[in-house]
mmCIF file of C-alpha atoms in Angstrom:
data_model
loop_
_atom_site.group_PDB
_atom_site.id
_atom_site.type_symbol
_atom_site.label_atom_id
_atom_site.label_comp_id
_atom_site.label_asym_id
_atom_site.label_seq_id
_atom_site.Cartn_x
_atom_site.Cartn_y
_atom_site.Cartn_z
ATOM 1 C CA MET A 1 -16.897 -12.907 -20.169
ATOM 2 C CA LEU A 2 -13.207 -13.407 -20.857
ATOM 3 C CA SER A 3 -12.050 -16.914 -21.641
ATOM 4 C CA GLY A 4 -10.071 -18.744 -18.992
ATOM 5 C CA TRP A 5 -7.021 -19.115 -21.196
ATOM 6 C CA PHE A 6 -6.978 -15.433 -22.136
ATOM 7 C CA LEU A 7 -7.312 -14.366 -18.513
ATOM 8 C CA ALA A 8 -4.562 -16.780 -17.456
ATOM 9 C CA LEU A 9 -2.306 -15.438 -20.205
ATOM 10 C CA LEU A 10 -3.069 -11.845 -19.230
ATOM 11 C CA SER A 11 -2.399 -12.534 -15.548
ATOM 12 C CA THR A 12 0.859 -14.317 -16.347
ATOM 13 C CA ALA A 13 1.972 -11.439 -18.558
ATOM 14 C CA TYR A 14 1.203 -8.906 -15.824
ATOM 15 C CA LEU A 15 3.043 -10.913 -13.177
ATOM 16 C CA GLY A 16 5.931 -11.269 -15.588
ATOM 17 C CA LEU A 17 5.961 -7.497 -16.032
ATOM 18 C CA LEU A 18 6.088 -6.992 -12.253
ATOM 19 C CA PHE A 19 8.993 -9.431 -12.014
ATOM 20 C CA ALA A 20 10.766 -7.580 -14.847
ATOM 21 C CA VAL A 21 10.297 -4.208 -13.134
ATOM 22 C CA ALA A 22 11.608 -5.619 -9.852
ATOM 23 C CA ARG A 23 14.572 -7.249 -11.584
ATOM 24 C CA PHE A 24 15.390 -4.007 -13.386
ATOM 25 C CA GLY A 25 15.258 -2.107 -10.096
ATOM 26 C CA ASP A 26 17.593 -4.574 -8.415
ATOM 27 C CA ALA A 27 19.991 -4.496 -11.361
ATOM 28 C CA ARG A 28 20.150 -0.703 -11.266
ATOM 29 C CA ALA A 29 20.755 -0.785 -7.503
ATOM 30 C CA ASP A 30 23.582 -3.322 -7.905
ATOM 31 C CA ALA A 31 25.151 -1.057 -10.519
ATOM 32 C CA GLY A 32 25.016 1.886 -8.129
ATOM 33 C CA ARG A 33 22.334 3.733 -10.112
ATOM 34 C CA SER A 34 19.235 3.687 -7.933
ATOM 35 C CA ILE A 35 15.866 3.682 -9.665
ATOM 36 C CA ILE A 36 14.164 5.050 -6.543
ATOM 37 C CA SER A 37 13.321 8.686 -7.234
ATOM 38 C CA ALA A 38 11.077 10.947 -5.160
ATOM 39 C CA ASN A 39 8.123 10.042 -7.406
ATOM 40 C CA VAL A 40 8.786 6.300 -7.181
ATOM 41 C CA TYR A 41 9.071 6.521 -3.399
ATOM 42 C CA ALA A 42 5.833 8.507 -3.088
ATOM 43 C CA LEU A 43 3.977 6.060 -5.336
ATOM 44 C CA SER A 44 5.308 3.092 -3.375
ATOM 45 C CA LEU A 45 3.560 4.475 -0.279
ATOM 46 C CA ALA A 46 0.311 3.703 -2.106
ATOM 47 C CA VAL A 47 0.818 0.098 -0.990
ATOM 48 C CA TYR A 48 -1.585 1.433 1.642
ATOM 49 C CA CYS A 49 -4.300 1.009 -1.006
ATOM 50 C CA THR A 50 -4.404 -2.759 -1.272
ATOM 51 C CA SER A 51 -6.401 -5.043 -3.527
ATOM 52 C CA TRP A 52 -9.102 -4.971 -0.872
ATOM 53 C CA THR A 53 -9.435 -1.210 -1.423
ATOM 54 C CA PHE A 54 -11.518 -1.921 -4.518
ATOM 55 C CA TYR A 55 -14.066 -3.787 -2.408
ATOM 56 C CA GLY A 56 -13.625 -2.200 1.009
ATOM 57 C CA SER A 57 -13.960 1.468 0.082
ATOM 58 C CA VAL A 58 -16.979 0.985 -2.156
ATOM 59 C CA GLY A 59 -18.533 -1.518 0.234
ATOM 60 C CA ARG A 60 -18.138 0.834 3.172
ATOM 61 C CA ALA A 61 -19.600 3.697 1.141
ATOM 62 C CA THR A 62 -22.733 1.648 0.426
ATOM 63 C CA SER A 63 -23.492 1.459 4.147
ATOM 64 C CA GLY A 64 -21.698 4.415 5.728
ATOM 65 C CA GLY A 65 -21.668 6.949 2.932
ATOM 66 C CA LEU A 66 -18.914 9.517 3.367
ATOM 67 C CA SER A 67 -17.448 7.642 6.341
ATOM 68 C CA PHE A 68 -15.142 5.760 3.957
ATOM 69 C CA LEU A 69 -13.096 8.967 3.722
ATOM 70 C CA THR A 70 -11.846 8.572 7.291
ATOM 71 C CA ILE A 71 -9.540 5.755 6.179
ATOM 72 C CA TYR A 72 -7.775 8.213 3.878
ATOM 73 C CA LEU A 73 -8.019 11.410 5.915
ATOM 74 C CA GLY A 74 -5.867 9.879 8.659
ATOM 75 C CA PRO A 75 -2.819 9.187 6.457
ATOM 76 C CA THR A 76 -3.116 12.610 4.837
ATOM 77 C CA LEU A 77 -3.113 14.354 8.210
ATOM 78 C CA MET A 78 -0.282 12.169 9.505
ATOM 79 C CA LEU A 79 1.984 13.337 6.686
ATOM 80 C CA LEU A 80 1.690 16.856 8.056
ATOM 81 C CA PHE A 81 3.961 15.596 10.847
ATOM 82 C CA VAL A 82 6.727 14.832 8.363
ATOM 83 C CA THR A 83 9.405 15.863 10.853
ATOM 84 C CA VAL A 84 8.447 12.892 13.030
ATOM 85 C CA ILE A 85 8.752 10.554 10.046
ATOM 86 C CA VAL A 86 12.133 12.052 9.139
ATOM 87 C CA LYS A 87 13.318 11.367 12.683
ATOM 88 C CA MET A 88 12.103 7.766 12.396
ATOM 89 C CA VAL A 89 14.049 7.349 9.158
ATOM 90 C CA ARG A 90 17.222 8.747 10.737
ATOM 91 C CA ILE A 91 16.895 6.505 13.791
ATOM 92 C CA SER A 92 16.329 3.463 11.589
ATOM 93 C CA LYS A 93 19.417 4.172 9.515
ATOM 94 C CA THR A 94 21.564 4.772 12.581
ATOM 95 C CA GLN A 95 20.319 1.695 14.432
ATOM 96 C CA ARG A 96 20.210 -0.466 11.262
ATOM 97 C CA ILE A 97 16.532 -1.199 11.854
ATOM 98 C CA THR A 98 14.725 -3.505 9.440
ATOM 99 C CA SER A 99 11.233 -3.865 10.929
ATOM 100 C CA ILE A 100 8.673 -2.225 13.180
ATOM 101 C CA ALA A 101 9.605 -4.764 15.874
ATOM 102 C CA ASP A 102 13.248 -3.638 15.735
ATOM 103 C CA PHE A 103 12.203 -0.003 15.889
ATOM 104 C CA ILE A 104 10.022 -0.368 18.989
ATOM 105 C CA ALA A 105 12.564 -2.583 20.726
ATOM 106 C CA SER A 106 15.364 -0.090 19.992
ATOM 107 C CA ARG A 107 13.519 2.555 22.013
ATOM 108 C CA TYR A 108 13.636 0.272 25.061
ATOM 109 C CA GLY A 109 17.238 -0.869 25.156
ATOM 110 C CA LYS A 110 16.911 -3.199 22.182
ATOM 111 C CA SER A 111 14.874 -5.628 24.256
ATOM 112 C CA GLN A 112 14.698 -8.984 22.465
ATOM 113 C CA VAL A 113 11.639 -9.959 24.483
ATOM 114 C CA LEU A 114 9.781 -6.836 23.391
ATOM 115 C CA ALA A 115 10.873 -7.320 19.772
ATOM 116 C CA GLY A 116 9.587 -10.882 19.872
ATOM 117 C CA LEU A 117 6.280 -9.786 21.389
ATOM 118 C CA VAL A 118 5.781 -7.111 18.731
ATOM 119 C CA THR A 119 6.617 -9.648 16.026
ATOM 120 C CA VAL A 120 4.049 -12.125 17.346
ATOM 121 C CA ILE A 121 1.370 -9.407 17.536
ATOM 122 C CA ALA A 122 2.212 -8.244 13.994
ATOM 123 C CA VAL A 123 2.024 -11.780 12.615
ATOM 124 C CA ILE A 124 -1.312 -12.477 14.303
ATOM 125 C CA GLY A 125 -2.685 -9.163 13.067
ATOM 126 C CA VAL A 126 -1.430 -9.458 9.522
ATOM 127 C CA VAL A 127 -2.768 -12.966 8.787
ATOM 128 C CA PRO A 128 -6.448 -11.955 8.437
ATOM 129 C CA TYR A 129 -5.272 -8.804 6.643
ATOM 130 C CA ILE A 130 -3.428 -10.866 4.035
ATOM 131 C CA ALA A 131 -6.450 -13.168 3.813
ATOM 132 C CA LEU A 132 -8.573 -10.173 2.757
ATOM 133 C CA GLN A 133 -6.146 -9.337 -0.029
ATOM 134 C CA LEU A 134 -6.149 -12.912 -1.311
ATOM 135 C CA LYS A 135 -9.941 -13.013 -1.091
ATOM 136 C CA ALA A 136 -10.196 -9.823 -3.137
ATOM 137 C CA VAL A 137 -8.024 -11.204 -5.929
ATOM 138 C CA SER A 138 -9.660 -14.640 -5.969
ATOM 139 C CA ALA A 139 -13.157 -13.103 -5.876
ATOM 140 C CA SER A 140 -12.255 -10.977 -8.887
ATOM 141 C CA LEU A 141 -11.043 -14.051 -10.754
ATOM 142 C CA ASP A 142 -14.264 -15.865 -9.844
ATOM 143 C CA VAL A 143 -16.246 -13.058 -11.447
ATOM 144 C CA PHE A 144 -14.250 -13.358 -14.662
ATOM 145 C CA PHE A 145 -14.564 -17.138 -14.658
ATOM 146 C CA GLU A 146 -18.325 -16.872 -13.887
ATOM 147 C CA GLN A 147 -17.946 -18.928 -10.732
ATOM 148 C CA THR A 148 -20.091 -18.572 -7.620
ATOM 149 C CA GLY A 149 -17.478 -18.998 -4.917
ATOM 150 C CA SER A 150 -17.654 -22.797 -4.993
ATOM 151 C CA VAL A 151 -14.676 -24.658 -3.615
ATOM 152 C CA SER A 152 -12.609 -26.658 -6.088
ATOM 153 C CA ASN A 153 -12.195 -30.391 -5.548
ATOM 154 C CA PHE A 154 -8.499 -30.201 -6.452
ATOM 155 C CA TRP A 155 -5.911 -28.093 -4.635
ATOM 156 C CA TRP A 156 -4.160 -27.129 -7.879
ATOM 157 C CA GLU A 157 -7.367 -25.476 -9.100
ATOM 158 C CA ASP A 158 -7.563 -23.189 -6.056
ATOM 159 C CA SER A 159 -6.835 -19.691 -7.400
ATOM 160 C CA THR A 160 -6.139 -18.341 -3.907
ATOM 161 C CA LEU A 161 -3.438 -20.942 -3.313
ATOM 162 C CA ILE A 162 -1.813 -20.194 -6.671
ATOM 163 C CA ILE A 163 -1.842 -16.451 -5.957
ATOM 164 C CA ALA A 164 -0.339 -16.974 -2.505
ATOM 165 C CA ALA A 165 2.405 -19.178 -3.975
ATOM 166 C CA LEU A 166 3.274 -16.588 -6.620
ATOM 167 C CA LEU A 167 3.411 -13.820 -4.024
ATOM 168 C CA ALA A 168 5.659 -15.979 -1.834
ATOM 169 C CA LEU A 169 7.956 -16.581 -4.809
ATOM 170 C CA PHE A 170 8.093 -12.839 -5.510
ATOM 171 C CA THR A 171 8.969 -12.151 -1.862
ATOM 172 C CA ILE A 172 11.728 -14.752 -1.859
ATOM 173 C CA LEU A 173 13.277 -13.446 -5.073
ATOM 174 C CA PHE A 174 13.097 -9.740 -4.307
ATOM 175 C CA GLY A 175 12.692 -9.438 -0.556
ATOM 176 C CA THR A 176 14.686 -12.049 1.347
ATOM 177 C CA ARG A 177 17.575 -13.064 -0.860
ATOM 178 C CA HIS A 178 20.292 -11.762 1.437
ATOM 179 C CA LEU A 179 20.531 -11.647 5.219
ATOM 180 C CA ASP A 180 21.976 -8.136 5.232
ATOM 181 C CA ALA A 181 20.542 -5.660 7.714
ATOM 182 C CA THR A 182 21.611 -2.714 5.529
ATOM 183 C CA GLU A 183 20.115 -4.072 2.309
ATOM 184 C CA ARG A 184 17.228 -2.262 0.667
ATOM 185 C CA HIS A 185 14.884 -3.919 -1.775
ATOM 186 C CA GLU A 186 14.742 -1.362 -4.554
ATOM 187 C CA GLY A 187 13.319 -3.816 -7.059
ATOM 188 C CA MET A 188 10.408 -4.574 -4.753
ATOM 189 C CA VAL A 189 9.795 -0.858 -4.143
ATOM 190 C CA ALA A 190 9.841 -0.166 -7.888
ATOM 191 C CA ALA A 191 7.338 -2.970 -8.503
ATOM 192 C CA VAL A 192 5.039 -1.626 -5.779
ATOM 193 C CA ALA A 193 5.224 1.877 -7.300
ATOM 194 C CA PHE A 194 4.441 0.495 -10.751
ATOM 195 C CA GLU A 195 1.495 -1.474 -9.420
ATOM 196 C CA SER A 196 0.227 1.650 -7.662
ATOM 197 C CA VAL A 197 -0.077 3.318 -11.060
ATOM 198 C CA VAL A 198 -1.927 0.286 -12.420
ATOM 199 C CA LYS A 199 -4.348 0.255 -9.455
ATOM 200 C CA LEU A 200 -5.101 3.941 -9.891
ATOM 201 C CA ALA A 201 -5.640 3.607 -13.642
ATOM 202 C CA ALA A 202 -7.921 0.597 -13.137
ATOM 203 C CA PHE A 203 -10.039 2.286 -10.464
ATOM 204 C CA LEU A 204 -10.386 5.470 -12.533
ATOM 205 C CA ALA A 205 -11.302 3.450 -15.621
ATOM 206 C CA VAL A 206 -14.028 1.494 -13.810
ATOM 207 C CA GLY A 207 -15.320 4.647 -12.141
ATOM 208 C CA ALA A 208 -15.440 6.589 -15.409
ATOM 209 C CA PHE A 209 -17.198 3.708 -17.178
ATOM 210 C CA VAL A 210 -19.905 3.411 -14.536
ATOM 211 C CA THR A 211 -20.331 7.151 -14.011
ATOM 212 C CA TYR A 212 -20.304 8.279 -17.632
ATOM 213 C CA GLY A 213 -21.098 5.040 -19.446
ATOM 214 C CA MET A 214 -23.905 3.553 -17.376
ATOM 215 C CA PHE A 215 -25.139 6.872 -15.964
ATOM 216 C CA GLY A 216 -25.206 10.460 -17.148
ATOM 217 C CA GLY A 217 -22.288 11.631 -15.042
ATOM 218 C CA LEU A 218 -21.726 12.612 -11.433
ATOM 219 C CA SER A 219 -24.682 15.006 -11.283
ATOM 220 C CA ASP A 220 -27.027 12.328 -12.635
ATOM 221 C CA ILE A 221 -25.969 9.764 -10.009
ATOM 222 C CA PHE A 222 -26.126 12.211 -7.095
ATOM 223 C CA GLN A 223 -29.496 13.633 -8.162
ATOM 224 C CA ARG A 224 -31.048 10.197 -8.505
ATOM 225 C CA ALA A 225 -29.588 9.118 -5.153
ATOM 226 C CA ALA A 226 -30.796 12.291 -3.425
ATOM 227 C CA ALA A 227 -34.344 11.525 -4.566
ATOM 228 C CA LEU A 228 -34.351 8.256 -2.611
ATOM 229 C CA PRO A 229 -34.405 8.557 1.209
ATOM 230 C CA ASP A 230 -32.351 5.394 1.749
ATOM 231 C CA LEU A 231 -29.583 6.693 -0.505
ATOM 232 C CA ALA A 232 -29.855 10.383 0.359
ATOM 233 C CA ARG A 233 -28.574 9.654 3.872
ATOM 234 C CA LEU A 234 -25.296 8.452 2.358
ATOM 235 C CA LEU A 235 -24.655 11.959 1.058
ATOM 236 C CA ARG A 236 -24.931 13.597 4.463
ATOM 237 C CA LEU A 237 -22.536 13.837 7.389
ATOM 238 C CA ASP A 238 -23.922 12.116 10.468
ATOM 239 C CA SER A 239 -23.024 14.205 13.517
ATOM 240 C CA ALA A 240 -24.075 11.329 15.774
ATOM 241 C CA ARG A 241 -21.091 9.324 14.515
ATOM 242 C CA ALA A 242 -18.495 12.050 15.079
ATOM 243 C CA SER A 243 -16.675 9.971 17.705
ATOM 244 C CA THR A 244 -16.482 7.005 15.338
ATOM 245 C CA TRP A 245 -15.114 9.219 12.585
ATOM 246 C CA THR A 246 -12.487 10.618 14.932
ATOM 247 C CA ALA A 247 -11.399 7.156 16.054
ATOM 248 C CA LEU A 248 -11.075 5.939 12.454
ATOM 249 C CA VAL A 249 -9.071 9.005 11.428
ATOM 250 C CA ILE A 250 -6.640 8.468 14.317
ATOM 251 C CA LEU A 251 -6.400 4.721 13.673
ATOM 252 C CA SER A 252 -5.752 5.119 9.939
ATOM 253 C CA GLY A 253 -3.253 7.898 10.645
ATOM 254 C CA LEU A 254 -1.256 5.549 12.844
ATOM 255 C CA ALA A 255 -1.642 2.738 10.303
ATOM 256 C CA ILE A 256 0.175 4.686 7.586
ATOM 257 C CA VAL A 257 3.304 4.554 9.756
ATOM 258 C CA PHE A 258 2.981 1.468 11.936
ATOM 259 C CA LEU A 259 1.459 -1.175 9.685
ATOM 260 C CA PRO A 260 4.398 -3.517 8.959
ATOM 261 C CA ARG A 261 4.256 -2.970 5.203
ATOM 262 C CA GLN A 262 3.941 0.810 5.599
ATOM 263 C CA PHE A 263 6.875 0.988 8.006
ATOM 264 C CA GLN A 264 8.911 -1.124 5.602
ATOM 265 C CA ILE A 265 8.231 1.139 2.633
ATOM 266 C CA MET A 266 8.153 4.538 4.366
ATOM 267 C CA VAL A 267 11.044 4.086 6.779
ATOM 268 C CA VAL A 268 13.224 1.080 5.994
ATOM 269 C CA GLU A 269 13.219 1.458 2.200
ATOM 270 C CA ASN A 270 13.783 5.222 2.248
ATOM 271 C CA VAL A 271 17.001 6.019 0.378
ATOM 272 C CA ASP A 272 16.857 9.806 0.666
ATOM 273 C CA GLU A 273 15.167 11.933 3.308
ATOM 274 C CA SER A 274 14.370 14.591 0.706
ATOM 275 C CA HIS A 275 11.972 12.160 -0.979
ATOM 276 C CA LEU A 276 9.569 12.739 1.885
ATOM 277 C CA LYS A 277 9.066 16.317 0.682
ATOM 278 C CA ARG A 278 7.513 14.958 -2.524
ATOM 279 C CA ALA A 279 5.562 12.251 -0.702
ATOM 280 C CA VAL A 280 3.913 14.835 1.559
ATOM 281 C CA TRP A 281 1.780 16.117 -1.346
ATOM 282 C CA LEU A 282 1.982 13.397 -4.004
ATOM 283 C CA PHE A 283 0.689 10.566 -1.816
ATOM 284 C CA PRO A 284 -2.355 12.552 -0.583
ATOM 285 C CA LEU A 285 -3.034 13.493 -4.216
ATOM 286 C CA TYR A 286 -2.980 9.788 -5.062
ATOM 287 C CA LEU A 287 -5.503 9.117 -2.289
ATOM 288 C CA VAL A 288 -7.777 11.850 -3.633
ATOM 289 C CA LEU A 289 -7.655 10.468 -7.169
ATOM 290 C CA ILE A 290 -8.283 6.843 -6.192
ATOM 291 C CA ASN A 291 -11.321 7.911 -4.146
ATOM 292 C CA ILE A 292 -12.972 10.232 -6.672
ATOM 293 C CA PHE A 293 -15.308 7.531 -7.964
ATOM 294 C CA VAL A 294 -15.835 5.550 -4.744
ATOM 295 C CA LEU A 295 -19.146 7.163 -3.783
ATOM 296 C CA PRO A 296 -20.467 7.274 -7.393
ATOM 297 C CA LEU A 297 -19.659 3.551 -7.733
ATOM 298 C CA ALA A 298 -21.405 2.757 -4.451
ATOM 299 C CA LEU A 299 -24.486 4.803 -5.354
ATOM 300 C CA GLY A 300 -24.494 3.467 -8.908
ATOM 301 C CA GLY A 301 -24.457 -0.088 -7.628
ATOM 302 C CA LEU A 302 -27.318 0.591 -5.203
ATOM 303 C CA LEU A 303 -29.333 2.341 -7.921
#
């Protein structure tokens, strides 16, 4: 296991790198030389794959097999309707919209009551969602520190609290510095895009290690799983759950646009409509790559 000091140093260095990327992005934006290219924009959409993705996708695959794919099929199919997204971007720029609450309210006479209601619903919905992300990070740290999920006696030793505080600091520095409805947060978008690359590299590295280091490759894992009835069912499509699959595809398709963070990145932070042309194929490619080893990891763990 890694030592606590080394892990703390590594985490601090990584957070420092994210801050540096965000600061560089903001500096370029202030100088009139935007860092947000079509590739950066497309990669920033991968904020859809959160820290919980590492646990959620593999965990779902261990019980539902191929059903984990529904969470990623929805967003891919939704991007086929890029003209709708382009229209949302244009409306947001014209109406100076900064949130999903503003967007919905603008379609009904800019109703403040409706905007407030949407905001309350979004806040209530996002709290447990954020809790999952914090749990994923803290659980990972517990593994490295060889802890068993025990609660610390001192608040300053709570890794979840420290993580939440650092994320709040990042948001204050690069997300809410100015009360300007036309402001975009290019530093934040750049940091999200950079982290998307790190997440993909990490997932591929773990998947390759398990698949080719602990087992004899994809064929070895699938053959061994197919020989066991309990695992073989995970490799088959269950026609009895077709309605569930359909519901999840529709839900995840809507999530890629209407989740507050997705609306922020896809619509509010869009600096050029033409970037969507790259996102239409690059983001689905990202989803394919980050899911290549999900089922092998799930089967490998069960084996």
